[in-house]
Coordinates of C-alpha atoms and ligand atoms in Angstrom, one line a residue:
X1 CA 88.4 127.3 111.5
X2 CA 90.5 129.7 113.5
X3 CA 88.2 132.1 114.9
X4 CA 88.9 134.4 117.6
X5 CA 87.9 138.0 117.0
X6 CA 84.2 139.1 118.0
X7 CA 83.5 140.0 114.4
X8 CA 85.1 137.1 112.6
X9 CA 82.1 135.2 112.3
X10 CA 80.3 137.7 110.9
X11 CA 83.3 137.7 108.2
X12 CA 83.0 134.1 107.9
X13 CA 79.2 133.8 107.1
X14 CA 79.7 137.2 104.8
X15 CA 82.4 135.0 102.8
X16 CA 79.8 131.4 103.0
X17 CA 77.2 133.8 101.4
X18 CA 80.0 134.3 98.9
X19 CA 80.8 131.1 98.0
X20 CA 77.1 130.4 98.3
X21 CA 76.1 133.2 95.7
X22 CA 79.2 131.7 93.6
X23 CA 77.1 128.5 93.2
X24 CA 73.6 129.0 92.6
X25 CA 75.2 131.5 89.8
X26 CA 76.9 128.4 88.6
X27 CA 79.9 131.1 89.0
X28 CA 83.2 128.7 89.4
X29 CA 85.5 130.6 92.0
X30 CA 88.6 131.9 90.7
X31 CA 91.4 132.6 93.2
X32 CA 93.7 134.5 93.8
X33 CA 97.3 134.1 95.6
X34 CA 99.0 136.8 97.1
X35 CA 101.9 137.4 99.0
X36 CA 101.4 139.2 101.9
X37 CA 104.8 140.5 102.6
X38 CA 108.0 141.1 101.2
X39 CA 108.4 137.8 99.0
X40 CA 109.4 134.3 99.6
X41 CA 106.1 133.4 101.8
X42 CA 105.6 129.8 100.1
X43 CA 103.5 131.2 97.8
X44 CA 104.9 127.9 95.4
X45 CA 104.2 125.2 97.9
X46 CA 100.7 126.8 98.2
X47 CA 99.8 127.1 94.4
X48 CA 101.3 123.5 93.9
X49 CA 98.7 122.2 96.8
X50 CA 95.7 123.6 95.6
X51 CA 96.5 123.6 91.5
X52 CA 95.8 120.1 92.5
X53 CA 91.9 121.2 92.0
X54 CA 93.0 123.7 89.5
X55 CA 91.9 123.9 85.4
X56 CA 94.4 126.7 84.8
X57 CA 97.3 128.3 86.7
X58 CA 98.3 132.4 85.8
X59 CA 101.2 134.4 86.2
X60 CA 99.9 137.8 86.5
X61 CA 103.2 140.4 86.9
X62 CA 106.9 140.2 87.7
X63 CA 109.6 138.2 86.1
X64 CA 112.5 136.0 86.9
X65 CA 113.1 137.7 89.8
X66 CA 110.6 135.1 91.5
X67 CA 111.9 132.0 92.6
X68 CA 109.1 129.6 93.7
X69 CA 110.1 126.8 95.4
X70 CA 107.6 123.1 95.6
X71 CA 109.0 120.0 97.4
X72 CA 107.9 116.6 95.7
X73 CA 109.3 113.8 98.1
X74 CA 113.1 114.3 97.6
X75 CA 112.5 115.9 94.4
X76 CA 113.3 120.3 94.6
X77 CA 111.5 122.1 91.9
X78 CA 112.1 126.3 91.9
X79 CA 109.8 128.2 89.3
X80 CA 110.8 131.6 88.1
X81 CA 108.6 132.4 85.3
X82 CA 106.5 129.2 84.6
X83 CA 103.3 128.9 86.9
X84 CA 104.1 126.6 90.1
X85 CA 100.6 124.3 88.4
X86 CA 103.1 123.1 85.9
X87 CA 103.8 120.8 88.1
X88 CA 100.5 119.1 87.9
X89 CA 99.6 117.1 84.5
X90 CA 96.1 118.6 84.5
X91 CA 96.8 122.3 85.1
X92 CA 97.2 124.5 81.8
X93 CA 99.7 127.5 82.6
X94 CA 99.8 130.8 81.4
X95 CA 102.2 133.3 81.2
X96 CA 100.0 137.1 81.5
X97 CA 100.9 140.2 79.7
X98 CA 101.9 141.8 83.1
X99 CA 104.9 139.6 83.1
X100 CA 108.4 140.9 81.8
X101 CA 110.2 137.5 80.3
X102 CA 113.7 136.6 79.9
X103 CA 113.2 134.6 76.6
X104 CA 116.9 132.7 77.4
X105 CA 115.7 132.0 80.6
X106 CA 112.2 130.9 79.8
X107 CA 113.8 128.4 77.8
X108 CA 116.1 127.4 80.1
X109 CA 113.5 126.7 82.3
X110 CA 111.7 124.9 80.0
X111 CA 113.9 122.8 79.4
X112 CA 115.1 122.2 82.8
X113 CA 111.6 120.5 83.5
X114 CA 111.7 118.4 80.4
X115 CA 114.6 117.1 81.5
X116 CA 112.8 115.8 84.7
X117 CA 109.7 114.7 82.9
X118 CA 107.3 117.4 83.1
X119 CA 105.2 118.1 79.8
X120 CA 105.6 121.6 79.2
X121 CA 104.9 122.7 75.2
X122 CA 101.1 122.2 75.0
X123 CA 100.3 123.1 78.6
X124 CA 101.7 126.3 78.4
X125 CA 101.0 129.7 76.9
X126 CA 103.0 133.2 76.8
X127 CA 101.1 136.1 76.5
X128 CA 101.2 138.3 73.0
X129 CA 101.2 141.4 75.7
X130 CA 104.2 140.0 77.5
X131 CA 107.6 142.2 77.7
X132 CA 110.9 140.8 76.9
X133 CA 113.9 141.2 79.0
X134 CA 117.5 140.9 77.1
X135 CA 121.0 141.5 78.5
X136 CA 120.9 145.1 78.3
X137 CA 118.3 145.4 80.9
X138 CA 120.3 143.1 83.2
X139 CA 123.7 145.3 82.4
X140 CA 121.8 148.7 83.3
X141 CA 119.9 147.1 86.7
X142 CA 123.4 146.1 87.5
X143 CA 125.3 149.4 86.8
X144 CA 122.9 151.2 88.5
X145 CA 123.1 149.2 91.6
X146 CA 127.0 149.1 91.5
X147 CA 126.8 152.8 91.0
X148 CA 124.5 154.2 93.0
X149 CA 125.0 153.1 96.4
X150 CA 123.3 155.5 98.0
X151 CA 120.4 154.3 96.4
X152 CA 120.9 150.9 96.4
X153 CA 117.6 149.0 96.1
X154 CA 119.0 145.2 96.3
X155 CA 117.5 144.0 93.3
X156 CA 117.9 140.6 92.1
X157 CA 119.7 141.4 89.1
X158 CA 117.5 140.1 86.4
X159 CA 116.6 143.3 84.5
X160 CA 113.1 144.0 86.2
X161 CA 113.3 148.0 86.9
X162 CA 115.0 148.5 83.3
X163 CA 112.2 146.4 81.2
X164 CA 109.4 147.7 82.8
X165 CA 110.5 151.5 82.4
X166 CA 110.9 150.4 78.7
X167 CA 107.0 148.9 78.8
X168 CA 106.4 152.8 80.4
X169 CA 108.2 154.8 78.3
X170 CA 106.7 152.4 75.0
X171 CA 109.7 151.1 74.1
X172 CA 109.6 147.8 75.1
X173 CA 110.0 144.6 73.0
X174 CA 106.9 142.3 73.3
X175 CA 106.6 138.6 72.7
X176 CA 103.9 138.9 69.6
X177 CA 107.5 140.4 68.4
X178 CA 108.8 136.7 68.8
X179 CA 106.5 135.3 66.0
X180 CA 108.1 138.0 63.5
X181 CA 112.1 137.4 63.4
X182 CA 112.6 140.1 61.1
X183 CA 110.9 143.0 62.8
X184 CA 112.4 141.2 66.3
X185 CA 115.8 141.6 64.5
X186 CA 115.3 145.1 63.6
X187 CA 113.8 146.6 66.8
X188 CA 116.6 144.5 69.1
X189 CA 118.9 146.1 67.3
X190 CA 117.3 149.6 67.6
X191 CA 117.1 149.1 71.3
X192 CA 120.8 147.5 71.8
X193 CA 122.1 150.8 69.9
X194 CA 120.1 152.9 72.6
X195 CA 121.3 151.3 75.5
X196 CA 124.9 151.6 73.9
X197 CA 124.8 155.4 74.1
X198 CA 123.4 154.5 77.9
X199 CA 126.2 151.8 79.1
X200 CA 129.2 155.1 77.3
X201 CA 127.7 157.2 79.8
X202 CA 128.8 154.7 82.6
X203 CA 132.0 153.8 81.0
X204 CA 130.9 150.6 79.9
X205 CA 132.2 149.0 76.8
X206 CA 129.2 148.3 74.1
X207 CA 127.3 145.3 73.5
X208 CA 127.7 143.7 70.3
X209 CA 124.3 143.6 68.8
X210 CA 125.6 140.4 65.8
X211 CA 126.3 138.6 69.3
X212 CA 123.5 139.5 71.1
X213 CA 120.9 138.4 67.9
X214 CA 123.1 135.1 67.8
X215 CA 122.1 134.2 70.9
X216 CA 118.2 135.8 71.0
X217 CA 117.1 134.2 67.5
X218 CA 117.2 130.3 68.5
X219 CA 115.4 131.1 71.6
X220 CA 113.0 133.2 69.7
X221 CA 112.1 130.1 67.0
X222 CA 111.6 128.0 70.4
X223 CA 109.3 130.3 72.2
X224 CA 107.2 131.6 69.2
X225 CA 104.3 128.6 69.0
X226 CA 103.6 129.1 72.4
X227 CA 103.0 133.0 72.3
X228 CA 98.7 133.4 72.3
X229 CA 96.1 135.7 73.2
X230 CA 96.0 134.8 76.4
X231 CA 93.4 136.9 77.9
X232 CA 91.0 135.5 75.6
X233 CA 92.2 132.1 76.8
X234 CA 92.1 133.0 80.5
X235 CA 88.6 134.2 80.4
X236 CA 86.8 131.3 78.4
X237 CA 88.6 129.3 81.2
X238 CA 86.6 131.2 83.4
X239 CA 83.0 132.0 82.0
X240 CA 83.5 127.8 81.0
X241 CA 83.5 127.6 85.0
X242 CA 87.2 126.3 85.2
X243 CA 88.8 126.7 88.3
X244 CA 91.5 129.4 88.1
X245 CA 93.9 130.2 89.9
X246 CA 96.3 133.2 89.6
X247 CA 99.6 133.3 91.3
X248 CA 101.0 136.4 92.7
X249 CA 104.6 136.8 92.4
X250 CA 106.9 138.7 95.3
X251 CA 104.6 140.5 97.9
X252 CA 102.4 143.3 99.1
X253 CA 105.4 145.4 100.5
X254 CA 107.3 145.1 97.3
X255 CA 104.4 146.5 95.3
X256 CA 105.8 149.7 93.0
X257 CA 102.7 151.6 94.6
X258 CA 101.7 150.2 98.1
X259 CA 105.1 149.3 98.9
X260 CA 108.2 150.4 100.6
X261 CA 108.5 152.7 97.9
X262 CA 111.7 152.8 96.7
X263 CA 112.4 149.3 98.0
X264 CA 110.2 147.7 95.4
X265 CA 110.4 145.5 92.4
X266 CA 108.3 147.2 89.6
X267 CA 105.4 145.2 89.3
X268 CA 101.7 146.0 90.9
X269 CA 102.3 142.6 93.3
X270 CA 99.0 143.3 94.9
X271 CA 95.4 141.9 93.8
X272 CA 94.8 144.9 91.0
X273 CA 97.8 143.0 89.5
X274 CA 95.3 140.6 88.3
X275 CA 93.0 142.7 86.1
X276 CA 95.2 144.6 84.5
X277 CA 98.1 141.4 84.3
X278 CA 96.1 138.6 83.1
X279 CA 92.7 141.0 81.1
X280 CA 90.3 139.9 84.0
X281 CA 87.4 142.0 84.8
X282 CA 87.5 142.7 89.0
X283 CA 84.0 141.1 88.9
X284 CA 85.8 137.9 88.7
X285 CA 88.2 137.9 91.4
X286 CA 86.3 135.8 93.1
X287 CA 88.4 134.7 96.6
X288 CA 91.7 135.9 97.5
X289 CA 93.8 134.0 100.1
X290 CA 96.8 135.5 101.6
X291 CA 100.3 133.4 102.0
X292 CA 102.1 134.5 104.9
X293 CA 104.9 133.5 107.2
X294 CA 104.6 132.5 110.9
X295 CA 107.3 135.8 110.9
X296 CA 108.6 137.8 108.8
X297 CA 111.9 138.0 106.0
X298 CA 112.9 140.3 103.4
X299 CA 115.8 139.9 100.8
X300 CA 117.2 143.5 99.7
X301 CA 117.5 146.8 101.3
X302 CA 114.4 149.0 102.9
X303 CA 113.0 149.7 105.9
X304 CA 112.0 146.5 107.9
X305 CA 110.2 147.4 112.1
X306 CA 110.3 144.1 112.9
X307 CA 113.8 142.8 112.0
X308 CA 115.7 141.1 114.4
X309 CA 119.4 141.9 115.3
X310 CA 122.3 140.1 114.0
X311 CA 122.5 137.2 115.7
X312 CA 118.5 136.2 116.3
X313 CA 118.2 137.4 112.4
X314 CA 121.1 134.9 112.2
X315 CA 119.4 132.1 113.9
X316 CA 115.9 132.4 112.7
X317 CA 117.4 132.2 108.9
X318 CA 119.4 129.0 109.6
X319 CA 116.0 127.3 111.0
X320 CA 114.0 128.2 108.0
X321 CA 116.5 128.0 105.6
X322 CA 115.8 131.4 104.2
X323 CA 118.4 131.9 101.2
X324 CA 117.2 133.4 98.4
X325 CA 115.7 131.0 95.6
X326 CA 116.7 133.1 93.2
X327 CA 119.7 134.8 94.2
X328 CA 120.9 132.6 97.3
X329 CA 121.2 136.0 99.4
X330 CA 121.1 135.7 102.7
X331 CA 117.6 136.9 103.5
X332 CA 116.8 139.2 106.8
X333 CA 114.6 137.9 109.6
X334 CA 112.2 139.2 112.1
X335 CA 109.0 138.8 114.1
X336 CA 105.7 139.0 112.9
X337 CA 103.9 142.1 112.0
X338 CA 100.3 142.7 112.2
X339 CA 100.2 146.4 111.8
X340 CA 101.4 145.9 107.9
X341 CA 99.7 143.1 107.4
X342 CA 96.4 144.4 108.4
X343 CA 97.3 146.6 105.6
X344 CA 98.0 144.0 103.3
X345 CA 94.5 143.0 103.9
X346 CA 93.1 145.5 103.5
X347 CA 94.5 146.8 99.7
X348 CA 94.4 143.3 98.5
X349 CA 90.5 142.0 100.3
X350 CA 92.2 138.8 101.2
X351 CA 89.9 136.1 102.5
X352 CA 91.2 134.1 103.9
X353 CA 94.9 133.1 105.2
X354 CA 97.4 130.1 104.4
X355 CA 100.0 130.7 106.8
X356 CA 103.5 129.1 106.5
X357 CA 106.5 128.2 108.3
X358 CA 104.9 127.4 111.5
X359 CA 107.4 124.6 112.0
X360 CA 110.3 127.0 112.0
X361 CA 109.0 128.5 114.9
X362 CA 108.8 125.2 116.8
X363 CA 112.0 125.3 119.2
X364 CA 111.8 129.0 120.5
X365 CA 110.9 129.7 124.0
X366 CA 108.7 133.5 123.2
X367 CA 107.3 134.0 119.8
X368 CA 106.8 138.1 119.4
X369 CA 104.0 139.4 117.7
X370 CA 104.3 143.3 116.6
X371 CA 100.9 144.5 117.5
X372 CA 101.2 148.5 116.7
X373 CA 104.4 150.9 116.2
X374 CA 105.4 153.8 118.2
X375 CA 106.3 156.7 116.3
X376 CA 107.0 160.1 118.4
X377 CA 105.7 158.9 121.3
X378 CA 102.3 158.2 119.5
X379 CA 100.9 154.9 119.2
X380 CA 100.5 153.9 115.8
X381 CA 97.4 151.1 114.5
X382 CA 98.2 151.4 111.3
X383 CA 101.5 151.4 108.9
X384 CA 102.7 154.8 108.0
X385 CA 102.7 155.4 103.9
X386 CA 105.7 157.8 104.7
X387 CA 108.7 156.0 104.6
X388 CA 110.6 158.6 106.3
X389 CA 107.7 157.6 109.2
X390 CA 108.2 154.0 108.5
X391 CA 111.9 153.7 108.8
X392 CA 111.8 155.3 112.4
X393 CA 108.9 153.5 113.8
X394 CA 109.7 151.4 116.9
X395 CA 107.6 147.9 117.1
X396 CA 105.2 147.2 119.9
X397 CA 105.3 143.6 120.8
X398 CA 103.1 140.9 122.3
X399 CA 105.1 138.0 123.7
X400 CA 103.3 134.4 123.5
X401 CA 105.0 131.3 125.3
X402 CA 106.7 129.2 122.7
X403 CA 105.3 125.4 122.4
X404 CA 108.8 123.5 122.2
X405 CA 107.9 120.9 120.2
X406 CA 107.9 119.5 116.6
X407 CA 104.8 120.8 113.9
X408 CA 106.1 119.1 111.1
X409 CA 104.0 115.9 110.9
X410 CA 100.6 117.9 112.2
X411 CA 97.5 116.7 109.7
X412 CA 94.9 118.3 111.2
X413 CA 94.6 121.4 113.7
X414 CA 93.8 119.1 116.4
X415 CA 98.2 118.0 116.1
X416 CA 98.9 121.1 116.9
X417 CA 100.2 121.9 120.1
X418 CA 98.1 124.6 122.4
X419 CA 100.8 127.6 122.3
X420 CA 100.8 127.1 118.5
X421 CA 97.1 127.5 118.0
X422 CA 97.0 130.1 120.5
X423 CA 99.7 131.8 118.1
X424 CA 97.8 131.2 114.9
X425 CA 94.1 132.4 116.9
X426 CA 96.3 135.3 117.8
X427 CA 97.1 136.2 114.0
X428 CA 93.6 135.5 112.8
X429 CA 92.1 137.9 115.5
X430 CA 94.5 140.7 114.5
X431 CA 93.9 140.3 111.1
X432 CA 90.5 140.0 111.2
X433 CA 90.3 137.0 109.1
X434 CA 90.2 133.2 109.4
X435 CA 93.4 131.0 108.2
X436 CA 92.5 128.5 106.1
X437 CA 95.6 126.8 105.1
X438 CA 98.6 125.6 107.5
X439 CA 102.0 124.8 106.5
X440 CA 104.6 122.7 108.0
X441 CA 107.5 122.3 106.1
X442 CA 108.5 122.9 102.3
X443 CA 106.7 119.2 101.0
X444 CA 104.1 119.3 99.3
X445 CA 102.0 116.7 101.8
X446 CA 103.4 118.9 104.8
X447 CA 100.2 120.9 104.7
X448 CA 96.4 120.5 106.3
X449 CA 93.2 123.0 105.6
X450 CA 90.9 124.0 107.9
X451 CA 87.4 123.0 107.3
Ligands
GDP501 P1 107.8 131.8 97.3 O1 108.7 132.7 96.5 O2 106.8 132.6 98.0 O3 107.3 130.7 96.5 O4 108.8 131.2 98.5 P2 110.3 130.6 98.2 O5 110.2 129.3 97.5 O6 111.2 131.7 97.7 O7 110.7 130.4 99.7 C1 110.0 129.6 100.6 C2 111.0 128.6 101.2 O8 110.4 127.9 102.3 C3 111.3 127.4 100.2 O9 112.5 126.9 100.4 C4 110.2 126.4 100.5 O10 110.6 125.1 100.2 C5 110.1 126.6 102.0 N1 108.8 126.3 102.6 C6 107.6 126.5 102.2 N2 106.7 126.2 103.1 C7 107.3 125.8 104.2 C8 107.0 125.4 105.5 O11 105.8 125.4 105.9 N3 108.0 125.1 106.4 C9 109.3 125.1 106.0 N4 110.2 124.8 106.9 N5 109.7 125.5 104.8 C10 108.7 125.8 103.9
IMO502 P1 109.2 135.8 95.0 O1 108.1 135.7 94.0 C1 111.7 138.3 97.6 C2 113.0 142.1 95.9 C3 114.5 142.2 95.7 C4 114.7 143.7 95.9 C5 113.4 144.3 95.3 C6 113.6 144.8 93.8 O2 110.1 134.6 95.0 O3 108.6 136.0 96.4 P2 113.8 143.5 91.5 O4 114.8 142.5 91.0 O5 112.4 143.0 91.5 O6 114.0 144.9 90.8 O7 114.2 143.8 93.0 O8 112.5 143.2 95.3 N1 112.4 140.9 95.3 C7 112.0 139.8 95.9 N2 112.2 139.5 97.2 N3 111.0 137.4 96.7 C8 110.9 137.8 95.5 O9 110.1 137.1 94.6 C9 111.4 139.0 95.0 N4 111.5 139.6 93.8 C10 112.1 140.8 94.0 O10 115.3 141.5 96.6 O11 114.6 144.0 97.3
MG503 MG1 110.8 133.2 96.3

């Protein structure tokens, strides 16, 4: 284990006790993953590798706007609302009432994995709770990003800010509405007539609500055996002792009340996401392990300390490949940062780390690690919640010696060059917590733990 700061053991043993207690109450550990900063970490390759050992995969917030990407051999899979354990015959998914759903696109990604063999229909189950998205939530995202540019938040399009106001404001559509066509019917139509009088405002022409139902109704019929009570389901799985395992969507930064506020997406992406998301009781979080980059990328506007200039942005994003799996935007790069991500840590009690992308990192000469901010001439340790503060903060970096050679085929710590495991020691240290998990590149064997 990767263990370099004075107190880390004392974590470790704290955490063994854990684990320990876990046992002898005959208590199997439920998990949950997080992203630890803003989206796109390989939090799919990471839930892929350990659903492996999993009963039962969750979804806990967010929608569509996730793209979760796991590498079989040759074969690319991207997930955007179905668990990334679908892709493992034993794993039953579930889709948690914190989720807001596209039904057309839930069934087009259904059937998108039929078509390539996976069994879907009785592993998978859509919460009662869930919100629907339609077309009208997409058109208003969209008109309010075309026509606001001031405050333009980059979203991905799919309708998440617009749906979730509805949940807040209690006039959302929810999928127990998909097992009754005819009140369905009724309150669509209700809703498309209120977003009519919304879209004259902007000078858009109306939807047609007959053309709209046309196309909701089929998708309905499909979708409505699968919708359950899924929080009953979730926690049977876990007083039965299954192992669970709950998959965070987007990151800690992009959380609508931790984030860079209002550079979010509109979901609680942080580990309180989980209780009130999938119905489980906080006393049953039971490990929480962290996914995050060797650096750093966001996707969107908002502040960003660490983010490279053009050109090195430029060049990072071409060795990591980092397009959006959703969108296919171009997604900003920069260095590392340990002053937000001991933040992260600390909101979301993350255990442990499973850090990715080392082998991106493999042909630089100086890897930069951010290791405080300077704000006013005042040394910062922590991240400013202001994000006035935040956007003006200029990063203090450590430089570490690149190791200038290839990661990709490491299966075991031991492979790994010096420089890179003084890099990784580095991250634990500041973070104050041991990395557990080390990624390689996007396959699903690229991967080693850390005993
Ligand atoms: P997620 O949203 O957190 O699941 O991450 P994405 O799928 O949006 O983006 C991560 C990208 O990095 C995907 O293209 C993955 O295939 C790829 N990836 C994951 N882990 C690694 C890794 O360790 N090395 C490299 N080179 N690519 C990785
Ligand atoms: P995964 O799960 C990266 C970003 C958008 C935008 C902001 C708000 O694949 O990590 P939204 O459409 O949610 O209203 O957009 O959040 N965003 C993501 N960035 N990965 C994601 O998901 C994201 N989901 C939303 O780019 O800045
Ligand atoms: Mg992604």
């Amino acid at each position: 284990m990767i263990t370099a700061a004075p107190n880390l053991n004392c974590r470790c043993l704290l955490l063994l006790l854990k684990i320990d207690l876990l046992k002898r109450t005959n208590i199997m550990a439920t998990t949950v993953v997080i992203g630890m900063q803003w989206g796109d970490e390989g939090k799919g390759k990471i839930i892929d590798v350990l659903a492996a050992k999993a009963d039962m995969v969750v979804r806990f917030q967010g929608g569509n706007n996730a793209g979760h990407t796991v590498e079989i051999g040759d074969e690319k899979f991207v997930l955007h609302l179905i668990p990334s354990g679908i892709l493992r015959d034993d794993s039953m998914c579930v889709i948690g009432n914190g989720l807001v759903v596209e039904p057309l696109g839930l069934v087009a990604e259904m059937q998108e994995l039929e078509r390539k063999g996976i069994n879907i229909r009785d592993r998978l189950q859509l919460s009662t709770g869930a919100h629907l998205v339609f077309d009208c939530h997409k058109i208003l995202d969209s008109l309010r990003e075309t026509n606001q540019t001031a405050s333009k938040i980059g979203t991905t399009l799919r309708g998440i800010g617009p749906t979730y106001a509805d949940k807040a404001n209690r006039v959302g559509i929810r999928a127990s509405d998909l097992r009754h066509p005819q009140q369905l019917e009724a309150k669509f139509r209700h809703l498309v007539a209120s977003y009519n009088l919304i879209f004259e405002r902007y000078g858009r022409a109306p939807l047609d609500a007959d053309c709209e139902w046309n196309n909701l109704a089929p998708a309905a019929k499909f979708l409505a055996p699968l919708v359950g009570d899924t929080v009953t389901t979730i926690n049977a799985a876990v007083r039965a002792d299954k192992a669970v395992l709950f998959e965070g969507a987007q990151g800690m930064w992009l959380d609508i009340d931790h984030g860079t506020y209002p550079y979010v997406t509109s979901s609680n992406t942080t580990v309180g996401g989980v209780c009130t998301g999938a119905g489980l009781a906080p006393k049953y979080v039971h490990h929480v392990i962290g996914v995050i980059k060797a650096y750093t990328t966001r996707v969107g506007e908002g502040p960003f300390p660490t983010e490279l200039d053009t050109k090195d942005s430029k060049a990072l994003r071409e060795a990591g490949n980092e397009y959006g799996a959703t969108t296919g935007r171009p997604r900003r790069c920069g260095w590392f940062d340990a002053v937000a991500s001991r933040f992260t840590v600390m909101i979301n009690g993350i255990d442990t780390l499973a850090v990715t992308k080392l082998d991106v990192l493999d042909h630089l000469d100086v890897i930069r690690i951010c290791v405080a901010y300077e704000l006013d001439d005042q040394r910062l340790e922590n991240m400013p919640t202001d994000i006035e503060d935040l956007q003006r903060v200029v990063p203090i970096y450590e430089d570490h010696p690149g190791w200038k050679q290839s990661t990709v085929a490491a299966k075991c710590l031991a492979d790994l060059p010096e420089n890179a495991k003084k890099y990784l020691d580095r991250i634990a240290e500041m973070l104050e917590i041991p990395i557990q998990i080390i990624s390689i590149g996007p396959r699903r064997a690229q991967v080693f733990f850390i005993p």
